[in-house]
Structure formats: structure tokens, C-alpha cells
Amino acid sequence: MDHESFPTTDSEESTRRKFMKQSAAATAGMALVGAGAGTATAQDDGVLDSADESWGALIFANNFHPEARFAIVSDVVEWTPNYGDIQDSWFTDYNTYHIRWLNSGEIVPLFISEDTNLGQFNEDLGYIPEPEEGQNWPQVFEMNQEWTPFSDNQRLITVNANPISDEVAQSILQHDDWWQSG
């Protein structure tokens, strides 16, 4: 007979509960520290660190690239996933857009929170332009590093993104011509 087949004693059970509580508290504490660290360092990379400018979205886990930059290259697309345990009702608070990852050129769907003010998609240009007057390039966003699973679905994750500064966006886009018309 091995140790696992013996019933646990009160002191073993108490130790196990204490360990689980301490582990849960440590995990929660690390999550809070990690979330704060991401916000505190955001400005260093040219990302605007205002909490008001961060917005939430869902993305397929295999399409997620932490800290990668992207542009929104479609207006709202009338499509929601329809497979397995994904239910349309989960997507009632999200709009589907297509984004272009600037590091790879890959275009993937992103389900952006419905209350997010992204700006107006320009059909002639094929992207959401930078909102500042006189700017003629796409608005560029950066995906945050942190993510959480979406409900109990393994294929979708919840993410946050922020617009990046004009200077950083310009330096990225000057070496790429997909967005330039004509």
C-alpha cells in the first residue's frame, strides 16, 4: 500500500488547505503586480499609457501576438464564429473587424468590444486612419502582453490593446507601403 491510499489526517488536510490558500493569494498578488507593471512601462515603448485609451477584445489564441502592432483594415464584418461551444450570444457585446499584423502582414479577425471608439473606417483607404488632423496613415495599435482565457473555451482569449504614439507609428509605417494608395 502506498501513502496516497491512507486517509488524510486532520493536520495533513489543514496543511493542504493552508498551502492552497497561500498559493491562491500569491497567484492573485502576482497578477496584480503584473498588471501594474504593464501599465507602468507602457510609455517607454511609445504606447500611450492612459487607461482610457486601452480597449478590450477577443481573439483566437493561435492569432495572438503579444506586444505586436496592428492596424484595423475593415469596417465591422457581419460574422461571428459558429462552432463547438461558442454561442452567438457571447458575441453580442463585440464587433468583428479584420486587423493586419504589421510584423507579418497576416490579416486575422479581432472581436472588439462594442463600446470601443476606434474611429471611422475609410473605405477608400482600406483602414481606420489616424484621428489627428492632417495625418494620412493608419491608426496603429499594440496588443498588450497579458491575456486571459475566454470563459471555458480554449480557442478564444480576452486581450487589451492601446493606440501607439504618432512618432512610433510613423517610424513603423515609413518602412511599409501596404497602406499607401496609388
mmCIF file with all atom_site columns, C-alpha atoms in Angstrom, residues 35-54 142 144 161-165:
data_model
loop_
_atom_site.group_PDB
_atom_site.id
_atom_site.type_symbol
_atom_site.label_atom_id
_atom_site.label_alt_id
_atom_site.label_comp_id
_atom_site.label_asym_id
_atom_site.label_entity_id
_atom_site.label_seq_id
_atom_site.pdbx_PDB_ins_code
_atom_site.Cartn_x
_atom_site.Cartn_y
_atom_site.Cartn_z
_atom_site.occupancy
_atom_site.B_iso_or_equiv
_atom_site.pdbx_formal_charge
_atom_site.auth_seq_id
_atom_site.auth_comp_id
_atom_site.auth_asym_id
_atom_site.auth_atom_id
_atom_site.pdbx_PDB_model_num
ATOM 1  C CA . ALA A 1 35  ? -0.978 44.172 -14.453 1.00 0.00 ? 35  ALA A CA 1
ATOM 2  C CA . GLY A 1 36  ? 0.509  47.231 -12.781 1.00 0.00 ? 36  GLY A CA 1
ATOM 3  C CA . ALA A 1 37  ? 3.918  46.632 -14.339 1.00 0.00 ? 37  ALA A CA 1
ATOM 4  C CA . GLY A 1 38  ? 2.409  46.503 -17.818 1.00 0.00 ? 38  GLY A CA 1
ATOM 5  C CA . THR A 1 39  ? 0.753  49.867 -17.326 1.00 0.00 ? 39  THR A CA 1
ATOM 6  C CA . ALA A 1 40  ? 3.754  51.490 -15.713 1.00 0.00 ? 40  ALA A CA 1
ATOM 7  C CA . THR A 1 41  ? 6.138  50.565 -18.533 1.00 0.00 ? 41  THR A CA 1
ATOM 8  C CA . ALA A 1 42  ? 3.788  51.187 -21.426 1.00 0.00 ? 42  ALA A CA 1
ATOM 9  C CA . GLN A 1 43  ? 5.025  54.725 -22.084 1.00 0.00 ? 43  GLN A CA 1
ATOM 10 C CA . ASP A 1 44  ? 8.629  53.562 -22.503 1.00 0.00 ? 44  ASP A CA 1
ATOM 11 C CA . ASP A 1 45  ? 7.797  51.766 -25.763 1.00 0.00 ? 45  ASP A CA 1
ATOM 12 C CA . GLY A 1 46  ? 5.861  54.669 -27.295 1.00 0.00 ? 46  GLY A CA 1
ATOM 13 C CA . VAL A 1 47  ? 2.500  53.262 -26.264 1.00 0.00 ? 47  VAL A CA 1
ATOM 14 C CA . LEU A 1 48  ? 0.056  55.682 -24.741 1.00 0.00 ? 48  LEU A CA 1
ATOM 15 C CA . ASP A 1 49  ? -0.429 54.580 -21.161 1.00 0.00 ? 49  ASP A CA 1
ATOM 16 C CA . SER A 1 50  ? -3.798 56.167 -20.478 1.00 0.00 ? 50  SER A CA 1
ATOM 17 C CA . ALA A 1 51  ? -6.254 53.617 -19.110 1.00 0.00 ? 51  ALA A CA 1
ATOM 18 C CA . ASP A 1 52  ? -8.971 55.463 -21.039 1.00 0.00 ? 52  ASP A CA 1
ATOM 19 C CA . GLU A 1 53  ? -7.279 54.569 -24.324 1.00 0.00 ? 53  GLU A CA 1
ATOM 20 C CA . SER A 1 54  ? -6.955 50.835 -23.646 1.00 0.00 ? 54  SER A CA 1
ATOM 21 C CA . GLU A 1 142 ? -0.272 47.496 -29.874 1.00 0.00 ? 142 GLU A CA 1
ATOM 22 C CA . ASN A 1 144 ? -0.886 44.060 -24.636 1.00 0.00 ? 144 ASN A CA 1
ATOM 23 C CA . ALA A 1 161 ? -4.851 46.899 -26.924 1.00 0.00 ? 161 ALA A CA 1
ATOM 24 C CA . ASN A 1 162 ? -3.713 50.526 -26.936 1.00 0.00 ? 162 ASN A CA 1
ATOM 25 C CA . PRO A 1 163 ? -3.054 53.062 -29.683 1.00 0.00 ? 163 PRO A CA 1
ATOM 26 C CA . ILE A 1 164 ? 0.640  53.841 -30.016 1.00 0.00 ? 164 ILE A CA 1
ATOM 27 C CA . SER A 1 165 ? 2.151  57.291 -30.274 1.00 0.00 ? 165 SER A CA 1
#
